[in-house]
Amino acid sequence: MVSAMTDIQMMEDVRDGKVERLAVLFERHHVPLFNFFLRLTGSSNISEDLVQDVFYRILNYRHTYKGQSKFTTWMYQIARNTHIDYLRKKKEELPLDKQWNEALCTELSPDEKLEQGQDAILMREALAKLPLKKREVLILSRYQNLKYKEIAELLGCQIGTVKAHVHRAIKDLGKIYFELSGGTVS
Amino acid sequence: MTCQDIKEKFPDYLIGDLSQEEKAQMQNHIAACPSCRKELESLSAIWTKLGVLPEVQPETTLRTRFYTMLEDYKNDLGEEKPKTHLLEQIKTWFRPVWTGHPAFQLSFSLLFLFVGLIAGYFITGSRGQPAEISDLRQEVQSMRQTLAVSLLDQPSASERLRGVNLSVNTEKPDSGLIEALLNTLNTDSNINVRLAAVDALYLFYDFPLVKEGIAQTLSTQSSPLVQVALIDLIVNVRERRAIESLKNLIQTKTLHPDVKLYAELGLQKIGM
Ligand SMILES: [Zn+2]
């Protein structure tokens, strides 16, 4: 999106007290952010809660925004922490893989399944079976339009590590997808 | 280039982040190395396949929740304008109608935010260079006015109330808005809308148009409630012309005795 008021300017305004500017950032980014969580958790209810939580944190931590990195890098850093905190809270209740499967199973009605098509269902299931770390980098690079450099920044690791993770994640996802689809890759 | 070097660049290839030179190197290698070619093909296949997951639109409740939170946060910051305090004060005097509707108030605030937002997009979209903050502010203000004026014209009383309330948040009302408010005060069939218009005009009393309008309207208003509201307003601003109209009002034979008493008390207060 080409725009005169950049995200950074907007967020600096929010930091400096013009908190209503956050509305613009919300309008620009809440849908991708929602989808980030949806791909991570498989549940739209949980994802909506998490989006709300992220913007709440942005407001409360607005003073810490330095304006050095891209706004989205900062936002996804917060998003990631929000998700981790959510998992931590949930941890006592259910093992993680059960949670994801459960979320995925309860998520789609038969109609939705028809609508999304077999490919999408398989891919969602395959993604859900991918370990969290790999799933995270894959989603960030594939769907959230973040560069490896930005992902490295938000994860606090080397760019080479991110690339290696992505590479590994796609390979593993391919295997899982292959198994789920009954051994045929179309 | 070794196979290892090439494979390390696969992730860059997938997101299309290779220079022409690097791309050429990779193509040359792949043409000659079946193992790398096979790996890149299957990586690309999965990468493409990930595209089957559609982008999903969240429920509209997400937006509502966000704006509610933002509004709460703003209120906690105590960023309310002193104007509003004045208005609140007037309301508590003789208007329980308003205070019972916090949700209503909230929806106005949401409306402001949306208007601000639209204005923001409008500016950023149309100029292609950083908009000055004052420009943005002006834009929001002018959109508020336009919206307020158009709401004042709605058939539903609640919409007109919205319009009045929206105008209250205007910093520099133009004559169109003031005329619309005065027109509402003079002709609106709903008493709550008229009362709200009195409140709004109170805030814009510095404008000559308002002074004149208030002095005139006092003689035409028939509802005791609106009359009382106007008396309060005039007593508070102590404007000469309006005081004259107050004196005239007291002379009106059909005036409700309570209102008459109220007006006389008001005149006394001004004289004190
Ligand atoms: Zn090779």
Short mmCIF file of N, CA and C in Angstrom, two decimals, chain B residues 43-203:
data_model
loop_
_atom_site.label_atom_id
_atom_site.label_comp_id
_atom_site.label_asym_id
_atom_site.label_seq_id
_atom_site.Cartn_x
_atom_site.Cartn_y
_atom_site.Cartn_z
N LEU B 43 10.06 -28.11 -3.22
CA LEU B 43 9.88 -26.94 -2.34
C LEU B 43 8.90 -25.95 -2.96
N SER B 44 9.10 -25.70 -4.25
CA SER B 44 8.22 -24.74 -4.95
C SER B 44 6.78 -25.23 -4.96
N ALA B 45 6.63 -26.56 -5.14
CA ALA B 45 5.27 -27.11 -5.20
C ALA B 45 4.52 -26.85 -3.89
N ILE B 46 5.21 -27.10 -2.77
CA ILE B 46 4.56 -26.89 -1.47
C ILE B 46 4.32 -25.41 -1.22
N TRP B 47 5.33 -24.62 -1.58
CA TRP B 47 5.22 -23.16 -1.41
C TRP B 47 3.99 -22.63 -2.15
N THR B 48 3.81 -23.10 -3.37
CA THR B 48 2.65 -22.69 -4.17
C THR B 48 1.36 -23.22 -3.54
N LYS B 49 1.44 -24.48 -3.10
CA LYS B 49 0.28 -25.14 -2.51
C LYS B 49 -0.23 -24.39 -1.27
N LEU B 50 0.67 -23.75 -0.57
CA LEU B 50 0.25 -22.98 0.63
C LEU B 50 -0.71 -21.87 0.25
N GLY B 51 -0.71 -21.53 -1.04
CA GLY B 51 -1.62 -20.49 -1.52
C GLY B 51 -3.08 -20.90 -1.50
N VAL B 52 -3.37 -22.18 -1.30
CA VAL B 52 -4.78 -22.59 -1.28
C VAL B 52 -5.51 -22.11 -0.03
N LEU B 53 -4.73 -21.77 1.00
CA LEU B 53 -5.41 -21.26 2.21
C LEU B 53 -5.84 -19.82 1.95
N PRO B 54 -7.14 -19.60 1.95
CA PRO B 54 -7.63 -18.25 1.62
C PRO B 54 -7.41 -17.29 2.77
N GLU B 55 -7.41 -15.99 2.45
CA GLU B 55 -7.40 -15.00 3.53
C GLU B 55 -8.83 -14.87 4.03
N VAL B 56 -8.99 -15.01 5.33
CA VAL B 56 -10.33 -15.03 5.93
C VAL B 56 -10.62 -13.66 6.54
N GLN B 57 -11.85 -13.20 6.36
CA GLN B 57 -12.26 -11.94 6.99
C GLN B 57 -12.77 -12.21 8.41
N PRO B 58 -12.27 -11.48 9.39
CA PRO B 58 -12.77 -11.68 10.76
C PRO B 58 -14.20 -11.16 10.90
N GLU B 59 -14.86 -11.60 11.96
CA GLU B 59 -16.20 -11.08 12.26
C GLU B 59 -16.13 -9.57 12.52
N THR B 60 -17.23 -8.88 12.27
CA THR B 60 -17.23 -7.43 12.49
C THR B 60 -17.11 -7.09 13.98
N THR B 61 -17.42 -8.06 14.83
CA THR B 61 -17.30 -7.80 16.27
C THR B 61 -15.86 -7.43 16.64
N LEU B 62 -14.91 -7.94 15.85
CA LEU B 62 -13.51 -7.64 16.13
C LEU B 62 -13.28 -6.13 16.06
N ARG B 63 -13.83 -5.54 15.02
CA ARG B 63 -13.69 -4.10 14.85
C ARG B 63 -14.37 -3.34 16.00
N THR B 64 -15.59 -3.76 16.30
CA THR B 64 -16.33 -3.11 17.38
C THR B 64 -15.55 -3.16 18.68
N ARG B 65 -15.03 -4.35 18.96
CA ARG B 65 -14.27 -4.51 20.21
C ARG B 65 -13.06 -3.59 20.23
N PHE B 66 -12.39 -3.53 19.09
CA PHE B 66 -11.20 -2.68 19.05
C PHE B 66 -11.55 -1.22 19.34
N TYR B 67 -12.58 -0.71 18.66
CA TYR B 67 -12.92 0.70 18.83
C TYR B 67 -13.42 0.99 20.25
N THR B 68 -14.10 0.02 20.83
CA THR B 68 -14.52 0.19 22.21
C THR B 68 -13.31 0.31 23.13
N MET B 69 -12.35 -0.58 22.89
CA MET B 69 -11.14 -0.55 23.72
C MET B 69 -10.39 0.77 23.56
N LEU B 70 -10.25 1.20 22.31
CA LEU B 70 -9.52 2.43 22.04
C LEU B 70 -10.20 3.61 22.73
N GLU B 71 -11.52 3.59 22.67
CA GLU B 71 -12.30 4.66 23.28
C GLU B 71 -12.09 4.67 24.80
N ASP B 72 -12.16 3.48 25.39
CA ASP B 72 -11.94 3.37 26.83
C ASP B 72 -10.55 3.88 27.20
N TYR B 73 -9.59 3.50 26.38
CA TYR B 73 -8.22 3.89 26.66
C TYR B 73 -8.08 5.41 26.61
N LYS B 74 -8.69 5.99 25.58
CA LYS B 74 -8.63 7.45 25.44
C LYS B 74 -9.27 8.13 26.65
N ASN B 75 -10.40 7.58 27.08
CA ASN B 75 -11.07 8.18 28.23
C ASN B 75 -10.20 8.08 29.48
N ASP B 76 -9.52 6.94 29.61
CA ASP B 76 -8.64 6.78 30.76
C ASP B 76 -7.50 7.78 30.74
N LEU B 77 -7.09 8.13 29.55
CA LEU B 77 -6.01 9.11 29.43
C LEU B 77 -6.46 10.50 29.85
N GLY B 78 -7.79 10.66 29.93
CA GLY B 78 -8.33 11.96 30.33
C GLY B 78 -8.13 13.00 29.27
N GLU B 79 -8.35 12.60 28.04
CA GLU B 79 -8.13 13.54 26.96
C GLU B 79 -9.38 14.32 26.58
N GLU B 80 -10.39 14.22 27.42
CA GLU B 80 -11.62 14.93 27.08
C GLU B 80 -11.38 16.43 27.08
N LYS B 81 -12.07 17.09 26.19
CA LYS B 81 -11.92 18.53 26.10
C LYS B 81 -12.71 19.20 27.22
N PRO B 82 -12.23 20.34 27.68
CA PRO B 82 -12.98 21.08 28.70
C PRO B 82 -14.39 21.40 28.24
N LYS B 83 -14.55 21.63 26.94
CA LYS B 83 -15.86 21.86 26.35
C LYS B 83 -16.87 20.82 26.83
N THR B 84 -16.45 19.60 26.75
CA THR B 84 -17.34 18.51 27.08
C THR B 84 -17.76 18.61 28.55
N HIS B 85 -16.83 19.05 29.37
CA HIS B 85 -17.17 19.17 30.79
C HIS B 85 -18.29 20.17 30.98
N LEU B 86 -18.16 21.25 30.26
CA LEU B 86 -19.18 22.28 30.33
C LEU B 86 -20.53 21.70 29.91
N LEU B 87 -20.46 20.97 28.81
CA LEU B 87 -21.68 20.37 28.29
C LEU B 87 -22.28 19.41 29.31
N GLU B 88 -21.41 18.60 29.90
CA GLU B 88 -21.87 17.62 30.89
C GLU B 88 -22.58 18.35 32.03
N GLN B 89 -22.00 19.48 32.39
CA GLN B 89 -22.55 20.26 33.48
C GLN B 89 -23.98 20.70 33.15
N ILE B 90 -24.13 21.21 31.95
CA ILE B 90 -25.45 21.67 31.55
C ILE B 90 -26.43 20.51 31.56
N LYS B 91 -25.97 19.40 31.03
CA LYS B 91 -26.84 18.23 30.94
C LYS B 91 -27.37 17.83 32.31
N THR B 92 -26.48 17.84 33.30
CA THR B 92 -26.91 17.36 34.62
C THR B 92 -27.94 18.28 35.24
N TRP B 93 -28.03 19.50 34.74
CA TRP B 93 -29.00 20.42 35.32
C TRP B 93 -30.44 19.99 35.07
N PHE B 94 -30.74 19.81 33.82
CA PHE B 94 -32.15 19.46 33.58
C PHE B 94 -32.31 18.42 32.49
N ARG B 95 -31.38 17.52 32.38
CA ARG B 95 -31.52 16.58 31.29
C ARG B 95 -31.11 15.14 31.61
N PRO B 96 -31.95 14.45 32.38
CA PRO B 96 -31.62 13.06 32.65
C PRO B 96 -31.66 12.20 31.39
N VAL B 97 -32.31 12.68 30.35
CA VAL B 97 -32.45 11.96 29.08
C VAL B 97 -31.09 11.47 28.57
N TRP B 98 -30.12 12.35 28.67
CA TRP B 98 -28.83 12.04 28.05
C TRP B 98 -28.00 11.06 28.85
N THR B 99 -27.95 11.31 30.12
CA THR B 99 -27.02 10.55 30.94
C THR B 99 -27.36 9.08 30.98
N GLY B 100 -28.60 8.74 30.66
CA GLY B 100 -29.00 7.34 30.70
C GLY B 100 -28.54 6.54 29.49
N HIS B 101 -27.83 7.18 28.58
CA HIS B 101 -27.47 6.46 27.35
C HIS B 101 -25.98 6.45 27.08
N PRO B 102 -25.22 5.78 27.92
CA PRO B 102 -23.77 5.76 27.67
C PRO B 102 -23.44 5.08 26.35
N ALA B 103 -24.25 4.08 25.99
CA ALA B 103 -23.96 3.36 24.74
C ALA B 103 -24.11 4.30 23.55
N PHE B 104 -25.07 5.15 23.67
CA PHE B 104 -25.33 6.12 22.64
C PHE B 104 -24.12 7.03 22.46
N GLN B 105 -23.64 7.51 23.60
CA GLN B 105 -22.46 8.38 23.59
C GLN B 105 -21.29 7.67 22.93
N LEU B 106 -21.14 6.41 23.29
CA LEU B 106 -20.03 5.64 22.76
C LEU B 106 -20.12 5.56 21.25
N SER B 107 -21.34 5.32 20.77
CA SER B 107 -21.47 5.17 19.33
C SER B 107 -21.10 6.46 18.60
N PHE B 108 -21.31 7.59 19.24
CA PHE B 108 -20.85 8.84 18.63
C PHE B 108 -19.34 8.83 18.49
N SER B 109 -18.73 8.42 19.59
CA SER B 109 -17.28 8.44 19.58
C SER B 109 -16.74 7.52 18.49
N LEU B 110 -17.39 6.40 18.33
CA LEU B 110 -16.96 5.48 17.28
C LEU B 110 -17.11 6.14 15.93
N LEU B 111 -18.20 6.86 15.80
CA LEU B 111 -18.46 7.57 14.57
C LEU B 111 -17.33 8.57 14.28
N PHE B 112 -16.92 9.28 15.32
CA PHE B 112 -15.84 10.25 15.13
C PHE B 112 -14.59 9.55 14.62
N LEU B 113 -14.34 8.42 15.26
CA LEU B 113 -13.14 7.69 14.87
C LEU B 113 -13.20 7.30 13.40
N PHE B 114 -14.36 6.80 13.00
CA PHE B 114 -14.49 6.39 11.61
C PHE B 114 -14.34 7.58 10.68
N VAL B 115 -14.94 8.67 11.07
CA VAL B 115 -14.83 9.85 10.23
C VAL B 115 -13.37 10.27 10.13
N GLY B 116 -12.70 10.26 11.26
CA GLY B 116 -11.28 10.62 11.28
C GLY B 116 -10.48 9.71 10.37
N LEU B 117 -10.85 8.46 10.46
CA LEU B 117 -10.17 7.44 9.68
C LEU B 117 -10.35 7.68 8.19
N ILE B 118 -11.58 7.91 7.82
CA ILE B 118 -11.88 8.16 6.41
C ILE B 118 -11.11 9.38 5.95
N ALA B 119 -11.11 10.40 6.79
CA ALA B 119 -10.38 11.61 6.44
C ALA B 119 -8.91 11.29 6.26
N GLY B 120 -8.39 10.47 7.16
CA GLY B 120 -6.99 10.09 7.10
C GLY B 120 -6.67 9.41 5.77
N TYR B 121 -7.52 8.49 5.41
CA TYR B 121 -7.29 7.78 4.15
C TYR B 121 -7.41 8.73 2.97
N PHE B 122 -8.39 9.60 3.08
CA PHE B 122 -8.64 10.55 2.01
C PHE B 122 -7.38 11.35 1.74
N ILE B 123 -6.78 11.85 2.81
CA ILE B 123 -5.60 12.68 2.67
C ILE B 123 -4.42 11.89 2.14
N THR B 124 -4.16 10.77 2.79
CA THR B 124 -3.00 10.00 2.38
C THR B 124 -3.16 9.51 0.96
N GLY B 125 -4.38 9.23 0.58
CA GLY B 125 -4.60 8.69 -0.75
C GLY B 125 -4.48 9.74 -1.84
N SER B 126 -4.83 10.96 -1.52
CA SER B 126 -4.99 11.91 -2.60
C SER B 126 -3.76 12.78 -2.84
N ARG B 127 -2.85 12.82 -1.90
CA ARG B 127 -1.77 13.79 -2.07
C ARG B 127 -0.44 13.19 -2.47
N GLY B 128 -0.13 12.05 -1.92
CA GLY B 128 1.13 11.44 -2.29
C GLY B 128 2.32 12.08 -1.63
N GLN B 129 2.09 12.94 -0.64
CA GLN B 129 3.21 13.42 0.17
C GLN B 129 2.70 13.59 1.59
N PRO B 130 3.63 13.57 2.54
CA PRO B 130 3.18 13.58 3.93
C PRO B 130 2.22 14.74 4.22
N ALA B 131 1.07 14.39 4.75
CA ALA B 131 0.10 15.42 5.07
C ALA B 131 0.45 16.03 6.41
N GLU B 132 0.33 17.31 6.50
CA GLU B 132 0.55 17.97 7.78
C GLU B 132 -0.53 17.53 8.74
N ILE B 133 -0.17 17.44 9.99
CA ILE B 133 -1.14 17.00 10.98
C ILE B 133 -2.31 17.97 11.05
N SER B 134 -2.01 19.24 10.91
CA SER B 134 -3.09 20.22 10.98
C SER B 134 -4.07 20.04 9.82
N ASP B 135 -3.53 19.62 8.68
CA ASP B 135 -4.40 19.35 7.54
C ASP B 135 -5.35 18.23 7.87
N LEU B 136 -4.80 17.21 8.45
CA LEU B 136 -5.60 16.04 8.80
C LEU B 136 -6.70 16.45 9.77
N ARG B 137 -6.29 17.24 10.74
CA ARG B 137 -7.21 17.70 11.74
C ARG B 137 -8.36 18.50 11.11
N GLN B 138 -7.96 19.37 10.21
CA GLN B 138 -8.94 20.19 9.53
C GLN B 138 -9.91 19.34 8.73
N GLU B 139 -9.33 18.35 8.09
CA GLU B 139 -10.13 17.46 7.26
C GLU B 139 -11.16 16.73 8.12
N VAL B 140 -10.69 16.23 9.25
CA VAL B 140 -11.60 15.53 10.16
C VAL B 140 -12.70 16.47 10.61
N GLN B 141 -12.31 17.67 10.97
CA GLN B 141 -13.28 18.66 11.42
C GLN B 141 -14.32 18.93 10.35
N SER B 142 -13.86 19.11 9.15
CA SER B 142 -14.81 19.48 8.10
C SER B 142 -15.71 18.29 7.78
N MET B 143 -15.18 17.09 7.89
CA MET B 143 -16.03 15.93 7.64
C MET B 143 -17.07 15.77 8.74
N ARG B 144 -16.66 16.06 9.96
CA ARG B 144 -17.60 16.02 11.07
C ARG B 144 -18.76 16.97 10.81
N GLN B 145 -18.41 18.15 10.34
CA GLN B 145 -19.44 19.15 10.10
C GLN B 145 -20.40 18.69 9.02
N THR B 146 -19.81 18.20 7.93
CA THR B 146 -20.65 17.73 6.84
C THR B 146 -21.59 16.64 7.32
N LEU B 147 -21.03 15.72 8.08
CA LEU B 147 -21.83 14.62 8.60
C LEU B 147 -22.91 15.13 9.54
N ALA B 148 -22.52 16.05 10.42
CA ALA B 148 -23.47 16.60 11.38
C ALA B 148 -24.63 17.28 10.66
N VAL B 149 -24.28 18.09 9.67
CA VAL B 149 -25.34 18.80 8.94
C VAL B 149 -26.27 17.81 8.26
N SER B 150 -25.70 16.76 7.68
CA SER B 150 -26.56 15.82 6.98
C SER B 150 -27.41 15.00 7.96
N LEU B 151 -26.86 14.75 9.15
CA LEU B 151 -27.64 14.02 10.15
C LEU B 151 -28.80 14.86 10.67
N LEU B 152 -28.56 16.15 10.77
CA LEU B 152 -29.61 17.05 11.28
C LEU B 152 -30.84 17.04 10.38
N ASP B 153 -30.64 16.54 9.18
CA ASP B 153 -31.71 16.55 8.20
C ASP B 153 -32.45 15.21 8.13
N GLN B 154 -32.07 14.27 8.98
CA GLN B 154 -32.65 12.93 8.90
C GLN B 154 -34.06 12.89 9.48
N PRO B 155 -34.88 11.99 8.95
CA PRO B 155 -36.25 11.87 9.49
C PRO B 155 -36.29 11.30 10.91
N SER B 156 -35.32 10.48 11.26
CA SER B 156 -35.39 9.89 12.60
C SER B 156 -34.80 10.81 13.65
N ALA B 157 -35.51 10.93 14.78
CA ALA B 157 -35.07 11.84 15.83
C ALA B 157 -33.72 11.43 16.39
N SER B 158 -33.48 10.11 16.48
CA SER B 158 -32.21 9.68 17.06
C SER B 158 -31.05 10.04 16.14
N GLU B 159 -31.28 9.99 14.85
CA GLU B 159 -30.24 10.41 13.90
C GLU B 159 -29.96 11.91 14.06
N ARG B 160 -31.01 12.67 14.23
CA ARG B 160 -30.83 14.11 14.38
C ARG B 160 -30.08 14.42 15.68
N LEU B 161 -30.41 13.64 16.71
CA LEU B 161 -29.67 13.80 17.97
C LEU B 161 -28.19 13.54 17.75
N ARG B 162 -27.91 12.51 16.96
CA ARG B 162 -26.53 12.21 16.62
C ARG B 162 -25.86 13.40 15.97
N GLY B 163 -26.60 13.99 15.06
CA GLY B 163 -26.07 15.14 14.33
C GLY B 163 -25.73 16.28 15.27
N VAL B 164 -26.62 16.53 16.22
CA VAL B 164 -26.36 17.60 17.19
C VAL B 164 -25.14 17.27 18.01
N ASN B 165 -25.09 16.05 18.48
CA ASN B 165 -23.97 15.67 19.32
C ASN B 165 -22.65 15.71 18.56
N LEU B 166 -22.73 15.35 17.31
CA LEU B 166 -21.53 15.37 16.48
C LEU B 166 -21.04 16.81 16.32
N SER B 167 -21.97 17.72 16.18
CA SER B 167 -21.58 19.11 15.98
C SER B 167 -20.89 19.68 17.22
N VAL B 168 -21.25 19.12 18.38
CA VAL B 168 -20.65 19.57 19.63
C VAL B 168 -19.14 19.37 19.61
N ASN B 169 -18.70 18.35 18.90
CA ASN B 169 -17.27 18.05 18.85
C ASN B 169 -16.53 18.79 17.74
N THR B 170 -17.21 19.71 17.15
CA THR B 170 -16.58 20.51 16.11
C THR B 170 -15.87 21.69 16.76
N GLU B 171 -14.63 21.90 16.36
CA GLU B 171 -13.89 22.99 16.99
C GLU B 171 -14.24 24.35 16.40
N LYS B 172 -14.27 24.40 15.09
CA LYS B 172 -14.60 25.68 14.44
C LYS B 172 -15.76 25.46 13.48
N PRO B 173 -16.96 25.56 14.00
CA PRO B 173 -18.11 25.31 13.14
C PRO B 173 -18.23 26.38 12.05
N ASP B 174 -18.61 25.97 10.86
CA ASP B 174 -18.85 26.98 9.82
C ASP B 174 -20.30 27.45 9.93
N SER B 175 -20.62 28.46 9.15
CA SER B 175 -21.95 29.05 9.29
C SER B 175 -23.03 28.05 8.90
N GLY B 176 -22.69 27.15 7.97
CA GLY B 176 -23.67 26.14 7.55
C GLY B 176 -24.12 25.29 8.72
N LEU B 177 -23.16 24.88 9.54
CA LEU B 177 -23.48 24.03 10.68
C LEU B 177 -24.30 24.81 11.71
N ILE B 178 -23.89 26.04 11.96
CA ILE B 178 -24.60 26.85 12.94
C ILE B 178 -26.03 27.12 12.48
N GLU B 179 -26.18 27.41 11.21
CA GLU B 179 -27.53 27.62 10.68
C GLU B 179 -28.36 26.36 10.82
N ALA B 180 -27.74 25.22 10.54
CA ALA B 180 -28.47 23.95 10.66
C ALA B 180 -28.89 23.73 12.10
N LEU B 181 -28.00 24.06 13.04
CA LEU B 181 -28.33 23.88 14.46
C LEU B 181 -29.46 24.83 14.89
N LEU B 182 -29.36 26.06 14.44
CA LEU B 182 -30.41 27.03 14.78
C LEU B 182 -31.75 26.61 14.18
N ASN B 183 -31.66 26.12 12.95
CA ASN B 183 -32.86 25.65 12.29
C ASN B 183 -33.48 24.48 13.08
N THR B 184 -32.62 23.61 13.56
CA THR B 184 -33.08 22.49 14.38
C THR B 184 -33.76 23.02 15.65
N LEU B 185 -33.11 23.98 16.27
CA LEU B 185 -33.66 24.55 17.50
C LEU B 185 -35.04 25.17 17.25
N ASN B 186 -35.19 25.78 16.10
CA ASN B 186 -36.44 26.48 15.81
C ASN B 186 -37.55 25.58 15.29
N THR B 187 -37.17 24.56 14.57
CA THR B 187 -38.22 23.81 13.86
C THR B 187 -38.32 22.34 14.21
N ASP B 188 -37.34 21.78 14.92
CA ASP B 188 -37.41 20.33 15.13
C ASP B 188 -38.63 19.96 15.97
N SER B 189 -39.28 18.87 15.55
CA SER B 189 -40.51 18.47 16.23
C SER B 189 -40.22 17.74 17.54
N ASN B 190 -38.99 17.26 17.67
CA ASN B 190 -38.65 16.47 18.86
C ASN B 190 -37.98 17.35 19.92
N ILE B 191 -38.51 17.29 21.12
CA ILE B 191 -38.02 18.20 22.16
C ILE B 191 -36.59 17.86 22.59
N ASN B 192 -36.26 16.59 22.61
CA ASN B 192 -34.90 16.21 22.99
C ASN B 192 -33.87 16.74 22.00
N VAL B 193 -34.25 16.70 20.73
CA VAL B 193 -33.34 17.22 19.71
C VAL B 193 -33.16 18.72 19.90
N ARG B 194 -34.26 19.40 20.18
CA ARG B 194 -34.15 20.85 20.38
C ARG B 194 -33.29 21.17 21.60
N LEU B 195 -33.52 20.41 22.67
CA LEU B 195 -32.72 20.64 23.88
C LEU B 195 -31.24 20.41 23.61
N ALA B 196 -30.96 19.37 22.87
CA ALA B 196 -29.56 19.08 22.54
C ALA B 196 -28.98 20.21 21.70
N ALA B 197 -29.81 20.76 20.84
CA ALA B 197 -29.35 21.88 20.00
C ALA B 197 -28.99 23.09 20.87
N VAL B 198 -29.76 23.30 21.93
CA VAL B 198 -29.44 24.40 22.86
C VAL B 198 -28.04 24.17 23.45
N ASP B 199 -27.82 22.96 23.89
CA ASP B 199 -26.49 22.62 24.44
C ASP B 199 -25.37 22.90 23.45
N ALA B 200 -25.61 22.46 22.24
CA ALA B 200 -24.57 22.62 21.22
C ALA B 200 -24.32 24.10 20.95
N LEU B 201 -25.38 24.86 20.85
CA LEU B 201 -25.22 26.28 20.54
C LEU B 201 -24.55 27.03 21.68
N TYR B 202 -24.77 26.55 22.89
CA TYR B 202 -24.10 27.15 24.04
C TYR B 202 -22.59 27.18 23.82
N LEU B 203 -22.08 26.08 23.26
CA LEU B 203 -20.64 25.97 23.05
C LEU B 203 -20.13 26.92 21.96
#
